[in-house]
Structures are given as structure tokens and as C-alpha cells.
Amino acid sequence: MSTQAPTFTQPLQSVVALEGSAATFEAQVSGNPVPEVSWFRDGQVLSAAALPGAQISFSDGRAVLMIPAVTAAHSGRFSVRATNGAGQATSTAELLVTVETAPPNFIQRLQSMTVRQGSQVRLDVRVAGIPTPVVKFYREGAEIQSSADFQIVQEGDLYSLLIAEAFPEDSGTYSVNASNSSGRATSTAELLVQGKTVAVPAKKTKTIMSTSSQMTVDSHFQSSSMMEMRVEGGVVTQTLAHKTPPRVPPKPTSTSKSPTPPSLAARVAGGRHQSPSPVRHVKAPTPAPVR
């Protein structure tokens, strides 16, 4: 495996501590080979004599410095340095010791949101308080532990919950609880993750062309439809029509038979004009001669 210079994946964060309380600095570092870690205060290497009671640990890339009971004299700039054969890296933060106290206060509260499945989600809050509040994220009342899927990060007074890829089952009520020796505060919001939608194909019309005819057929016709075909100028058009019930001829209103239609001879005769009767000319008898 190739070597890698040290990198702080989570740097130190400044701390405001109440006099007499504990103050803790934490940092996460990676590198290959595993780096060696050293702590400094105002540029000087920390030693047991310079900081009595301080506890220093380094395990699984997590470097921690804890001062059990701080005083005003502990205020200053603290640094952690990680070194290996490939290089080195340094992270620095401030420690402020005060006699004043202030309960946690959300400068920026959680915001409800709606996202699509597969989206990355970031839930942010900003919290102030003296001493520095302890901040925890919850979903439906269960505390969220930082992991590959749900990462909790801090940058000064900004605390964030990162969801690498959201799924519908991640929907629910999320809350942040900030607490210190002076009090507690909570912020709540809703997250809705919508599943992917399936598009419904639009209705299409299929046209079949040939050299001598054209036919248009609706591809989404019902089996009960009727089909009408017309031939116009060499074009065959097939039209689908809704099926209608057959017509029933009305029943006669009475049982009497209708009059018999006139015969053909009568119709022909009725259409002729009668000419007047012919005049017969009768020859009168010839009178006998007088003798």
C-alpha cells in the first residue's frame, strides 16, 4: 500500500469553558503509515509539568486532549501535529476560560425539508453557550451515532448532520439537543424523502403507410369498439367508433292493419288523362225517289 501524508479529516474546534469545568479538544487524522501525534500550547510542547492533570490519547486516528479542571491561566492557543514519513499536518484551536455562564442558544435552528430519494441531505444548526454546549442529533427520539451513512461534523458553532444518500425510510422528525451546565435547548424539524415516480407513457397513434392506401389505427382501442371503413379516392380510412346499441323499430300503436297499397296498374291508371269518347258518324238512309 502506498504511503500517505497525514490529513485532518476533522480538525480541532475552539472551546469556551467555565472556570473549574473540564475542557476537551478532539481531532480525527488519517495517514499511512500511522502518524505520530504531538500537542502544543502557544507554540510550546505540552509536558506534564506545564499542564498538570492533562490527559492525552491517540487511538484509531482520534487524538484527544482533556484538561479536567481549567482555570483562567489555561486560556490560549492549542495545536496538534501529526507526522509520518510522507509529511505532516497541524490543526489549531482556542481555549477561552470564563467565569460567566450562558445557557445554549440556537443562532440557527433546524429547517424542515423535502428531498428526492438518493439525494444528499445536510441538516445544520448554530449553537452558542458558555461553557461550550454538548450537541447531539436525534431521529424519532433515538440518538444518531456518526457513521458512514450519517456523519456528524462540527465547524466552530456550526453543527451538521450529513446523510450521504437519503431513502424514504429516513423520513421522520429530527431534533438537536444542546446542553451545558447552565441549561438545555432543543430544535426540531421534519424530513420527507419522496420515492422515485414511474412515468406513464403517453397515448400514441400508429400510422401504417402503403403505396395505394393509408390506414390510421388508434393503438389503445377497446375490444368492444366498432370499425368503419370508407374508400375515398384510393385512400382507405379505418375509423374506430364507439359501439352503440342496435335500433329497435317502434311497435304499432294499434292492431289494425294498414291499408293495402294501390296496385301498380292503379297507380299507372291514376296517372293518365282520359280522352273524350269518340263521335260516331252514322250514315242517314237515302230517301226514296218520288214517282
PDB file of N, CA and C in Angstrom, residues 106-207:
ATOM      1  N   PHE A 106     -29.835  28.634  20.172  1.00  0.00           N
ATOM      2  CA  PHE A 106     -29.727  28.308  18.747  1.00  0.00           C
ATOM      3  C   PHE A 106     -29.710  29.604  17.937  1.00  0.00           C
ATOM      4  N   ILE A 107     -28.552  29.912  17.372  1.00  0.00           N
ATOM      5  CA  ILE A 107     -28.439  31.056  16.459  1.00  0.00           C
ATOM      6  C   ILE A 107     -29.088  30.693  15.121  1.00  0.00           C
ATOM      7  N   GLN A 108     -28.950  29.438  14.714  1.00  0.00           N
ATOM      8  CA  GLN A 108     -29.598  28.908  13.505  1.00  0.00           C
ATOM      9  C   GLN A 108     -30.257  27.588  13.873  1.00  0.00           C
ATOM     10  N   ARG A 109     -31.560  27.498  13.646  1.00  0.00           N
ATOM     11  CA  ARG A 109     -32.305  26.304  14.025  1.00  0.00           C
ATOM     12  C   ARG A 109     -32.425  25.343  12.843  1.00  0.00           C
ATOM     13  N   LEU A 110     -32.847  24.094  13.130  1.00  0.00           N
ATOM     14  CA  LEU A 110     -33.093  23.114  12.074  1.00  0.00           C
ATOM     15  C   LEU A 110     -34.202  23.601  11.158  1.00  0.00           C
ATOM     16  N   GLN A 111     -34.115  23.246   9.882  1.00  0.00           N
ATOM     17  CA  GLN A 111     -35.130  23.606   8.898  1.00  0.00           C
ATOM     18  C   GLN A 111     -35.727  22.345   8.282  1.00  0.00           C
ATOM     19  N   SER A 112     -37.076  22.277   8.222  1.00  0.00           N
ATOM     20  CA  SER A 112     -37.738  21.140   7.576  1.00  0.00           C
ATOM     21  C   SER A 112     -37.450  21.178   6.079  1.00  0.00           C
ATOM     22  N   MET A 113     -37.414  20.003   5.460  1.00  0.00           N
ATOM     23  CA  MET A 113     -37.142  19.943   4.024  1.00  0.00           C
ATOM     24  C   MET A 113     -37.747  18.691   3.415  1.00  0.00           C
ATOM     25  N   THR A 114     -37.965  18.768   2.091  1.00  0.00           N
ATOM     26  CA  THR A 114     -38.444  17.641   1.298  1.00  0.00           C
ATOM     27  C   THR A 114     -37.444  17.390   0.182  1.00  0.00           C
ATOM     28  N   VAL A 115     -36.977  16.136   0.051  1.00  0.00           N
ATOM     29  CA  VAL A 115     -35.964  15.803  -0.944  1.00  0.00           C
ATOM     30  C   VAL A 115     -36.384  14.561  -1.705  1.00  0.00           C
ATOM     31  N   ARG A 116     -35.716  14.325  -2.825  1.00  0.00           N
ATOM     32  CA  ARG A 116     -35.937  13.124  -3.627  1.00  0.00           C
ATOM     33  C   ARG A 116     -35.062  11.980  -3.119  1.00  0.00           C
ATOM     34  N   GLN A 117     -35.528  10.779  -3.346  1.00  0.00           N
ATOM     35  CA  GLN A 117     -34.746   9.598  -2.979  1.00  0.00           C
ATOM     36  C   GLN A 117     -33.385   9.629  -3.680  1.00  0.00           C
ATOM     37  N   GLY A 118     -32.334   9.305  -2.934  1.00  0.00           N
ATOM     38  CA  GLY A 118     -30.982   9.295  -3.472  1.00  0.00           C
ATOM     39  C   GLY A 118     -30.240  10.604  -3.302  1.00  0.00           C
ATOM     40  N   SER A 119     -30.940  11.655  -2.837  1.00  0.00           N
ATOM     41  CA  SER A 119     -30.296  12.959  -2.655  1.00  0.00           C
ATOM     42  C   SER A 119     -29.423  12.957  -1.402  1.00  0.00           C
ATOM     43  N   GLN A 120     -28.469  13.891  -1.375  1.00  0.00           N
ATOM     44  CA  GLN A 120     -27.672  14.108  -0.171  1.00  0.00           C
ATOM     45  C   GLN A 120     -28.381  15.149   0.685  1.00  0.00           C
ATOM     46  N   VAL A 121     -28.421  14.904   2.007  1.00  0.00           N
ATOM     47  CA  VAL A 121     -29.139  15.780   2.922  1.00  0.00           C
ATOM     48  C   VAL A 121     -28.153  16.361   3.934  1.00  0.00           C
ATOM     49  N   ARG A 122     -28.313  17.655   4.231  1.00  0.00           N
ATOM     50  CA  ARG A 122     -27.490  18.312   5.244  1.00  0.00           C
ATOM     51  C   ARG A 122     -28.415  19.095   6.174  1.00  0.00           C
ATOM     52  N   LEU A 123     -28.407  18.742   7.460  1.00  0.00           N
ATOM     53  CA  LEU A 123     -29.191  19.427   8.478  1.00  0.00           C
ATOM     54  C   LEU A 123     -28.228  20.209   9.363  1.00  0.00           C
ATOM     55  N   ASP A 124     -28.361  21.549   9.397  1.00  0.00           N
ATOM     56  CA  ASP A 124     -27.420  22.426  10.090  1.00  0.00           C
ATOM     57  C   ASP A 124     -28.082  23.146  11.255  1.00  0.00           C
ATOM     58  N   VAL A 125     -27.296  23.376  12.314  1.00  0.00           N
ATOM     59  CA  VAL A 125     -27.683  24.271  13.403  1.00  0.00           C
ATOM     60  C   VAL A 125     -26.444  25.041  13.845  1.00  0.00           C
ATOM     61  N   ARG A 126     -26.671  26.233  14.384  1.00  0.00           N
ATOM     62  CA  ARG A 126     -25.607  27.003  15.027  1.00  0.00           C
ATOM     63  C   ARG A 126     -26.012  27.226  16.480  1.00  0.00           C
ATOM     64  N   VAL A 127     -25.085  26.881  17.390  1.00  0.00           N
ATOM     65  CA  VAL A 127     -25.395  26.926  18.820  1.00  0.00           C
ATOM     66  C   VAL A 127     -24.318  27.715  19.554  1.00  0.00           C
ATOM     67  N   ALA A 128     -24.756  28.602  20.439  1.00  0.00           N
ATOM     68  CA  ALA A 128     -23.844  29.353  21.308  1.00  0.00           C
ATOM     69  C   ALA A 128     -24.173  29.030  22.759  1.00  0.00           C
ATOM     70  N   GLY A 129     -23.190  29.171  23.649  1.00  0.00           N
ATOM     71  CA  GLY A 129     -23.400  28.926  25.071  1.00  0.00           C
ATOM     72  C   GLY A 129     -22.079  28.900  25.816  1.00  0.00           C
ATOM     73  N   ILE A 130     -22.112  29.204  27.110  1.00  0.00           N
ATOM     74  CA  ILE A 130     -20.918  29.149  27.967  1.00  0.00           C
ATOM     75  C   ILE A 130     -21.270  28.318  29.191  1.00  0.00           C
ATOM     76  N   PRO A 131     -20.542  27.239  29.415  1.00  0.00           N
ATOM     77  CA  PRO A 131     -19.472  26.696  28.572  1.00  0.00           C
ATOM     78  C   PRO A 131     -20.019  26.130  27.254  1.00  0.00           C
ATOM     79  N   THR A 132     -19.098  25.748  26.350  1.00  0.00           N
ATOM     80  CA  THR A 132     -19.498  25.241  25.032  1.00  0.00           C
ATOM     81  C   THR A 132     -20.470  24.071  25.193  1.00  0.00           C
ATOM     82  N   PRO A 133     -21.645  24.148  24.571  1.00  0.00           N
ATOM     83  CA  PRO A 133     -22.649  23.086  24.738  1.00  0.00           C
ATOM     84  C   PRO A 133     -22.210  21.765  24.107  1.00  0.00           C
ATOM     85  N   VAL A 134     -22.754  20.702  24.649  1.00  0.00           N
ATOM     86  CA  VAL A 134     -22.633  19.378  24.038  1.00  0.00           C
ATOM     87  C   VAL A 134     -23.836  19.202  23.121  1.00  0.00           C
ATOM     88  N   VAL A 135     -23.591  18.912  21.849  1.00  0.00           N
ATOM     89  CA  VAL A 135     -24.663  18.859  20.846  1.00  0.00           C
ATOM     90  C   VAL A 135     -24.851  17.426  20.361  1.00  0.00           C
ATOM     91  N   LYS A 136     -26.120  16.972  20.338  1.00  0.00           N
ATOM     92  CA  LYS A 136     -26.444  15.623  19.876  1.00  0.00           C
ATOM     93  C   LYS A 136     -27.647  15.687  18.929  1.00  0.00           C
ATOM     94  N   PHE A 137     -27.614  14.822  17.904  1.00  0.00           N
ATOM     95  CA  PHE A 137     -28.707  14.721  16.935  1.00  0.00           C
ATOM     96  C   PHE A 137     -29.550  13.483  17.235  1.00  0.00           C
ATOM     97  N   TYR A 138     -30.876  13.603  16.973  1.00  0.00           N
ATOM     98  CA  TYR A 138     -31.808  12.501  17.216  1.00  0.00           C
ATOM     99  C   TYR A 138     -32.762  12.367  16.031  1.00  0.00           C
ATOM    100  N   ARG A 139     -33.224  11.134  15.830  1.00  0.00           N
ATOM    101  CA  ARG A 139     -34.302  10.861  14.868  1.00  0.00           C
ATOM    102  C   ARG A 139     -35.373  10.048  15.581  1.00  0.00           C
ATOM    103  N   GLU A 140     -36.580  10.587  15.596  1.00  0.00           N
ATOM    104  CA  GLU A 140     -37.705   9.958  16.300  1.00  0.00           C
ATOM    105  C   GLU A 140     -37.322   9.593  17.740  1.00  0.00           C
ATOM    106  N   GLY A 141     -36.535  10.460  18.381  1.00  0.00           N
ATOM    107  CA  GLY A 141     -36.168  10.271  19.778  1.00  0.00           C
ATOM    108  C   GLY A 141     -34.960   9.395  20.018  1.00  0.00           C
ATOM    109  N   ALA A 142     -34.401   8.772  18.959  1.00  0.00           N
ATOM    110  CA  ALA A 142     -33.228   7.899  19.110  1.00  0.00           C
ATOM    111  C   ALA A 142     -31.977   8.664  18.682  1.00  0.00           C
ATOM    112  N   GLU A 143     -30.934   8.606  19.512  1.00  0.00           N
ATOM    113  CA  GLU A 143     -29.711   9.341  19.198  1.00  0.00           C
ATOM    114  C   GLU A 143     -29.028   8.763  17.964  1.00  0.00           C
ATOM    115  N   ILE A 144     -28.522   9.652  17.121  1.00  0.00           N
ATOM    116  CA  ILE A 144     -27.820   9.259  15.896  1.00  0.00           C
ATOM    117  C   ILE A 144     -26.322   9.240  16.188  1.00  0.00           C
ATOM    118  N   GLN A 145     -25.684   8.118  15.907  1.00  0.00           N
ATOM    119  CA  GLN A 145     -24.238   7.997  16.055  1.00  0.00           C
ATOM    120  C   GLN A 145     -23.572   8.240  14.709  1.00  0.00           C
ATOM    121  N   SER A 146     -22.473   8.958  14.717  1.00  0.00           N
ATOM    122  CA  SER A 146     -21.769   9.249  13.469  1.00  0.00           C
ATOM    123  C   SER A 146     -21.298   7.954  12.820  1.00  0.00           C
ATOM    124  N   SER A 147     -21.557   7.817  11.499  1.00  0.00           N
ATOM    125  CA  SER A 147     -21.184   6.617  10.743  1.00  0.00           C
ATOM    126  C   SER A 147     -20.962   7.013   9.295  1.00  0.00           C
ATOM    127  N   ALA A 148     -20.754   6.004   8.446  1.00  0.00           N
ATOM    128  CA  ALA A 148     -20.546   6.286   7.026  1.00  0.00           C
ATOM    129  C   ALA A 148     -21.811   6.847   6.391  1.00  0.00           C
ATOM    130  N   ASP A 149     -22.994   6.421   6.857  1.00  0.00           N
ATOM    131  CA  ASP A 149     -24.262   6.873   6.286  1.00  0.00           C
ATOM    132  C   ASP A 149     -24.751   8.169   6.929  1.00  0.00           C
ATOM    133  N   PHE A 150     -24.511   8.337   8.227  1.00  0.00           N
ATOM    134  CA  PHE A 150     -24.940   9.535   8.961  1.00  0.00           C
ATOM    135  C   PHE A 150     -23.714  10.123   9.647  1.00  0.00           C
ATOM    136  N   GLN A 151     -23.193  11.196   9.077  1.00  0.00           N
ATOM    137  CA  GLN A 151     -21.961  11.795   9.599  1.00  0.00           C
ATOM    138  C   GLN A 151     -22.283  13.105  10.319  1.00  0.00           C
ATOM    139  N   ILE A 152     -21.760  13.243  11.543  1.00  0.00           N
ATOM    140  CA  ILE A 152     -21.946  14.465  12.329  1.00  0.00           C
ATOM    141  C   ILE A 152     -20.617  15.217  12.355  1.00  0.00           C
ATOM    142  N   VAL A 153     -20.648  16.473  11.914  1.00  0.00           N
ATOM    143  CA  VAL A 153     -19.433  17.279  11.857  1.00  0.00           C
ATOM    144  C   VAL A 153     -19.666  18.602  12.577  1.00  0.00           C
ATOM    145  N   GLN A 154     -18.555  19.203  13.054  1.00  0.00           N
ATOM    146  CA  GLN A 154     -18.604  20.487  13.742  1.00  0.00           C
ATOM    147  C   GLN A 154     -17.561  21.419  13.154  1.00  0.00           C
ATOM    148  N   GLU A 155     -17.974  22.659  12.906  1.00  0.00           N
ATOM    149  CA  GLU A 155     -17.067  23.710  12.451  1.00  0.00           C
ATOM    150  C   GLU A 155     -17.374  24.960  13.273  1.00  0.00           C
ATOM    151  N   GLY A 156     -16.649  25.151  14.359  1.00  0.00           N
ATOM    152  CA  GLY A 156     -16.938  26.269  15.257  1.00  0.00           C
ATOM    153  C   GLY A 156     -18.267  26.068  15.944  1.00  0.00           C
ATOM    154  N   ASP A 157     -19.193  27.026  15.794  1.00  0.00           N
ATOM    155  CA  ASP A 157     -20.518  26.889  16.394  1.00  0.00           C
ATOM    156  C   ASP A 157     -21.530  26.256  15.443  1.00  0.00           C
ATOM    157  N   LEU A 158     -21.047  25.775  14.265  1.00  0.00           N
ATOM    158  CA  LEU A 158     -21.909  25.113  13.283  1.00  0.00           C
ATOM    159  C   LEU A 158     -21.816  23.600  13.449  1.00  0.00           C
ATOM    160  N   TYR A 159     -22.980  22.974  13.673  1.00  0.00           N
ATOM    161  CA  TYR A 159     -23.064  21.513  13.812  1.00  0.00           C
ATOM    162  C   TYR A 159     -23.956  20.998  12.688  1.00  0.00           C
ATOM    163  N   SER A 160     -23.489  19.932  12.011  1.00  0.00           N
ATOM    164  CA  SER A 160     -24.206  19.438  10.831  1.00  0.00           C
ATOM    165  C   SER A 160     -24.366  17.931  10.888  1.00  0.00           C
ATOM    166  N   LEU A 161     -25.537  17.474  10.397  1.00  0.00           N
ATOM    167  CA  LEU A 161     -25.788  16.052  10.180  1.00  0.00           C
ATOM    168  C   LEU A 161     -25.842  15.836   8.671  1.00  0.00           C
ATOM    169  N   LEU A 162     -24.948  14.991   8.149  1.00  0.00           N
ATOM    170  CA  LEU A 162     -24.878  14.716   6.714  1.00  0.00           C
ATOM    171  C   LEU A 162     -25.383  13.306   6.451  1.00  0.00           C
ATOM    172  N   ILE A 163     -26.378  13.199   5.559  1.00  0.00           N
ATOM    173  CA  ILE A 163     -26.889  11.901   5.110  1.00  0.00           C
ATOM    174  C   ILE A 163     -26.408  11.714   3.682  1.00  0.00           C
ATOM    175  N   ALA A 164     -25.537  10.732   3.474  1.00  0.00           N
ATOM    176  CA  ALA A 164     -24.897  10.568   2.165  1.00  0.00           C
ATOM    177  C   ALA A 164     -25.913  10.292   1.069  1.00  0.00           C
ATOM    178  N   GLU A 165     -26.905   9.425   1.331  1.00  0.00           N
ATOM    179  CA  GLU A 165     -27.915   9.066   0.330  1.00  0.00           C
ATOM    180  C   GLU A 165     -29.220   8.795   1.064  1.00  0.00           C
ATOM    181  N   ALA A 166     -30.207   9.646   0.834  1.00  0.00           N
ATOM    182  CA  ALA A 166     -31.469   9.564   1.571  1.00  0.00           C
ATOM    183  C   ALA A 166     -32.426   8.573   0.922  1.00  0.00           C
ATOM    184  N   PHE A 167     -33.153   7.824   1.759  1.00  0.00           N
ATOM    185  CA  PHE A 167     -34.173   6.882   1.327  1.00  0.00           C
ATOM    186  C   PHE A 167     -35.480   7.213   2.042  1.00  0.00           C
ATOM    187  N   PRO A 168     -36.628   6.766   1.503  1.00  0.00           N
ATOM    188  CA  PRO A 168     -37.909   7.075   2.149  1.00  0.00           C
ATOM    189  C   PRO A 168     -37.965   6.691   3.621  1.00  0.00           C
ATOM    190  N   GLU A 169     -37.279   5.608   4.005  1.00  0.00           N
ATOM    191  CA  GLU A 169     -37.304   5.197   5.416  1.00  0.00           C
ATOM    192  C   GLU A 169     -36.538   6.152   6.330  1.00  0.00           C
ATOM    193  N   ASP A 170     -35.777   7.103   5.733  1.00  0.00           N
ATOM    194  CA  ASP A 170     -35.085   8.116   6.545  1.00  0.00           C
ATOM    195  C   ASP A 170     -36.001   9.276   6.906  1.00  0.00           C
ATOM    196  N   SER A 171     -37.217   9.294   6.350  1.00  0.00           N
ATOM    197  CA  SER A 171     -38.166  10.354   6.682  1.00  0.00           C
ATOM    198  C   SER A 171     -38.518  10.296   8.166  1.00  0.00           C
ATOM    199  N   GLY A 172     -38.852  11.456   8.729  1.00  0.00           N
ATOM    200  CA  GLY A 172     -39.260  11.483  10.128  1.00  0.00           C
ATOM    201  C   GLY A 172     -38.934  12.806  10.788  1.00  0.00           C
ATOM    202  N   THR A 173     -39.047  12.815  12.123  1.00  0.00           N
ATOM    203  CA  THR A 173     -38.773  14.006  12.924  1.00  0.00           C
ATOM    204  C   THR A 173     -37.341  13.962  13.435  1.00  0.00           C
ATOM    205  N   TYR A 174     -36.566  14.989  13.101  1.00  0.00           N
ATOM    206  CA  TYR A 174     -35.179  15.104  13.544  1.00  0.00           C
ATOM    207  C   TYR A 174     -35.093  16.239  14.558  1.00  0.00           C
ATOM    208  N   SER A 175     -34.232  16.059  15.572  1.00  0.00           N
ATOM    209  CA  SER A 175     -34.063  17.087  16.595  1.00  0.00           C
ATOM    210  C   SER A 175     -32.602  17.175  17.006  1.00  0.00           C
ATOM    211  N   VAL A 176     -32.252  18.344  17.529  1.00  0.00           N
ATOM    212  CA  VAL A 176     -30.903  18.603  18.042  1.00  0.00           C
ATOM    213  C   VAL A 176     -31.048  19.062  19.485  1.00  0.00           C
ATOM    214  N   ASN A 177     -30.261  18.434  20.366  1.00  0.00           N
ATOM    215  CA  ASN A 177     -30.275  18.794  21.782  1.00  0.00           C
ATOM    216  C   ASN A 177     -28.917  19.380  22.156  1.00  0.00           C
ATOM    217  N   ALA A 178     -28.908  20.621  22.624  1.00  0.00           N
ATOM    218  CA  ALA A 178     -27.677  21.278  23.058  1.00  0.00           C
ATOM    219  C   ALA A 178     -27.773  21.531  24.563  1.00  0.00           C
ATOM    220  N   SER A 179     -26.747  21.121  25.320  1.00  0.00           N
ATOM    221  CA  SER A 179     -26.807  21.256  26.783  1.00  0.00           C
ATOM    222  C   SER A 179     -25.440  21.647  27.341  1.00  0.00           C
ATOM    223  N   ASN A 180     -25.460  22.404  28.415  1.00  0.00           N
ATOM    224  CA  ASN A 180     -24.261  22.695  29.199  1.00  0.00           C
ATOM    225  C   ASN A 180     -24.689  22.853  30.671  1.00  0.00           C
ATOM    226  N   SER A 181     -23.770  23.293  31.501  1.00  0.00           N
ATOM    227  CA  SER A 181     -24.072  23.381  32.929  1.00  0.00           C
ATOM    228  C   SER A 181     -25.114  24.443  33.251  1.00  0.00           C
ATOM    229  N   SER A 182     -25.400  25.319  32.288  1.00  0.00           N
ATOM    230  CA  SER A 182     -26.362  26.394  32.528  1.00  0.00           C
ATOM    231  C   SER A 182     -27.758  26.099  31.993  1.00  0.00           C
ATOM    232  N   GLY A 183     -27.908  25.065  31.182  1.00  0.00           N
ATOM    233  CA  GLY A 183     -29.234  24.772  30.659  1.00  0.00           C
ATOM    234  C   GLY A 183     -29.209  23.874  29.439  1.00  0.00           C
ATOM    235  N   ARG A 184     -30.360  23.843  28.769  1.00  0.00           N
ATOM    236  CA  ARG A 184     -30.533  22.958  27.616  1.00  0.00           C
ATOM    237  C   ARG A 184     -31.474  23.617  26.613  1.00  0.00           C
ATOM    238  N   ALA A 185     -31.250  23.308  25.329  1.00  0.00           N
ATOM    239  CA  ALA A 185     -32.120  23.827  24.263  1.00  0.00           C
ATOM    240  C   ALA A 185     -32.292  22.756  23.196  1.00  0.00           C
ATOM    241  N   THR A 186     -33.469  22.783  22.540  1.00  0.00           N
ATOM    242  CA  THR A 186     -33.779  21.775  21.524  1.00  0.00           C
ATOM    243  C   THR A 186     -34.370  22.447  20.289  1.00  0.00           C
ATOM    244  N   SER A 187     -33.988  21.936  19.134  1.00  0.00           N
ATOM    245  CA  SER A 187     -34.551  22.386  17.861  1.00  0.00           C
ATOM    246  C   SER A 187     -35.032  21.160  17.097  1.00  0.00           C
ATOM    247  N   THR A 188     -36.229  21.264  16.458  1.00  0.00           N
ATOM    248  CA  THR A 188     -36.852  20.121  15.793  1.00  0.00           C
ATOM    249  C   THR A 188     -37.313  20.501  14.391  1.00  0.00           C
ATOM    250  N   ALA A 189     -37.244  19.536  13.471  1.00  0.00           N
ATOM    251  CA  ALA A 189     -37.704  19.750  12.088  1.00  0.00           C
ATOM    252  C   ALA A 189     -38.101  18.412  11.486  1.00  0.00           C
ATOM    253  N   GLU A 190     -38.812  18.492  10.340  1.00  0.00           N
ATOM    254  CA  GLU A 190     -39.274  17.298   9.639  1.00  0.00           C
ATOM    255  C   GLU A 190     -38.476  17.092   8.352  1.00  0.00           C
ATOM    256  N   LEU A 191     -38.162  15.825   8.078  1.00  0.00           N
ATOM    257  CA  LEU A 191     -37.511  15.455   6.818  1.00  0.00           C
ATOM    258  C   LEU A 191     -38.426  14.494   6.082  1.00  0.00           C
ATOM    259  N   LEU A 192     -38.756  14.826   4.823  1.00  0.00           N
ATOM    260  CA  LEU A 192     -39.571  13.958   3.977  1.00  0.00           C
ATOM    261  C   LEU A 192     -38.763  13.566   2.756  1.00  0.00           C
ATOM    262  N   VAL A 193     -38.567  12.257   2.573  1.00  0.00           N
ATOM    263  CA  VAL A 193     -37.839  11.734   1.410  1.00  0.00           C
ATOM    264  C   VAL A 193     -38.848  11.070   0.496  1.00  0.00           C
ATOM    265  N   GLN A 194     -39.036  11.632  -0.689  1.00  0.00           N
ATOM    266  CA  GLN A 194     -40.010  11.113  -1.643  1.00  0.00           C
ATOM    267  C   GLN A 194     -39.384  10.040  -2.515  1.00  0.00           C
ATOM    268  N   GLY A 195     -40.129   8.926  -2.714  1.00  0.00           N
ATOM    269  CA  GLY A 195     -39.653   7.852  -3.566  1.00  0.00           C
ATOM    270  C   GLY A 195     -39.672   8.255  -5.025  1.00  0.00           C
ATOM    271  N   LYS A 196     -39.020   7.450  -5.846  1.00  0.00           N
ATOM    272  CA  LYS A 196     -38.965   7.735  -7.276  1.00  0.00           C
ATOM    273  C   LYS A 196     -40.320   7.436  -7.905  1.00  0.00           C
ATOM    274  N   THR A 197     -40.757   8.308  -8.837  1.00  0.00           N
ATOM    275  CA  THR A 197     -42.022   8.133  -9.537  1.00  0.00           C
ATOM    276  C   THR A 197     -41.789   7.486 -10.889  1.00  0.00           C
ATOM    277  N   VAL A 198     -42.777   6.674 -11.329  1.00  0.00           N
ATOM    278  CA  VAL A 198     -42.697   5.990 -12.624  1.00  0.00           C
ATOM    279  C   VAL A 198     -43.564   6.752 -13.617  1.00  0.00           C
ATOM    280  N   ALA A 199     -42.977   7.202 -14.712  1.00  0.00           N
ATOM    281  CA  ALA A 199     -43.710   7.971 -15.720  1.00  0.00           C
ATOM    282  C   ALA A 199     -44.657   7.069 -16.492  1.00  0.00           C
ATOM    283  N   VAL A 200     -45.903   7.548 -16.723  1.00  0.00           N
ATOM    284  CA  VAL A 200     -46.897   6.803 -17.503  1.00  0.00           C
ATOM    285  C   VAL A 200     -46.758   7.193 -18.967  1.00  0.00           C
ATOM    286  N   PRO A 201     -46.577   6.219 -19.874  1.00  0.00           N
ATOM    287  CA  PRO A 201     -46.386   6.566 -21.296  1.00  0.00           C
ATOM    288  C   PRO A 201     -47.621   7.249 -21.876  1.00  0.00           C
ATOM    289  N   ALA A 202     -47.379   8.238 -22.716  1.00  0.00           N
ATOM    290  CA  ALA A 202     -48.475   8.978 -23.342  1.00  0.00           C
ATOM    291  C   ALA A 202     -49.147   8.126 -24.405  1.00  0.00           C
ATOM    292  N   LYS A 203     -50.423   8.433 -24.660  1.00  0.00           N
ATOM    293  CA  LYS A 203     -51.175   7.703 -25.677  1.00  0.00           C
ATOM    294  C   LYS A 203     -50.606   8.001 -27.063  1.00  0.00           C
ATOM    295  N   LYS A 204     -50.388   6.974 -27.863  1.00  0.00           N
ATOM    296  CA  LYS A 204     -49.748   7.142 -29.166  1.00  0.00           C
ATOM    297  C   LYS A 204     -50.690   6.731 -30.286  1.00  0.00           C
ATOM    298  N   THR A 205     -50.442   7.259 -31.483  1.00  0.00           N
ATOM    299  CA  THR A 205     -51.193   6.905 -32.681  1.00  0.00           C
ATOM    300  C   THR A 205     -50.241   6.284 -33.692  1.00  0.00           C
ATOM    301  N   LYS A 206     -50.626   5.124 -34.194  1.00  0.00           N
ATOM    302  CA  LYS A 206     -49.771   4.402 -35.144  1.00  0.00           C
ATOM    303  C   LYS A 206     -50.315   4.610 -36.548  1.00  0.00           C
ATOM    304  N   THR A 207     -49.458   4.987 -37.479  1.00  0.00           N
ATOM    305  CA  THR A 207     -49.848   5.210 -38.874  1.00  0.00           C
ATOM    306  C   THR A 207     -49.122   4.211 -39.756  1.00  0.00           C
TER     307      THR A 207
END
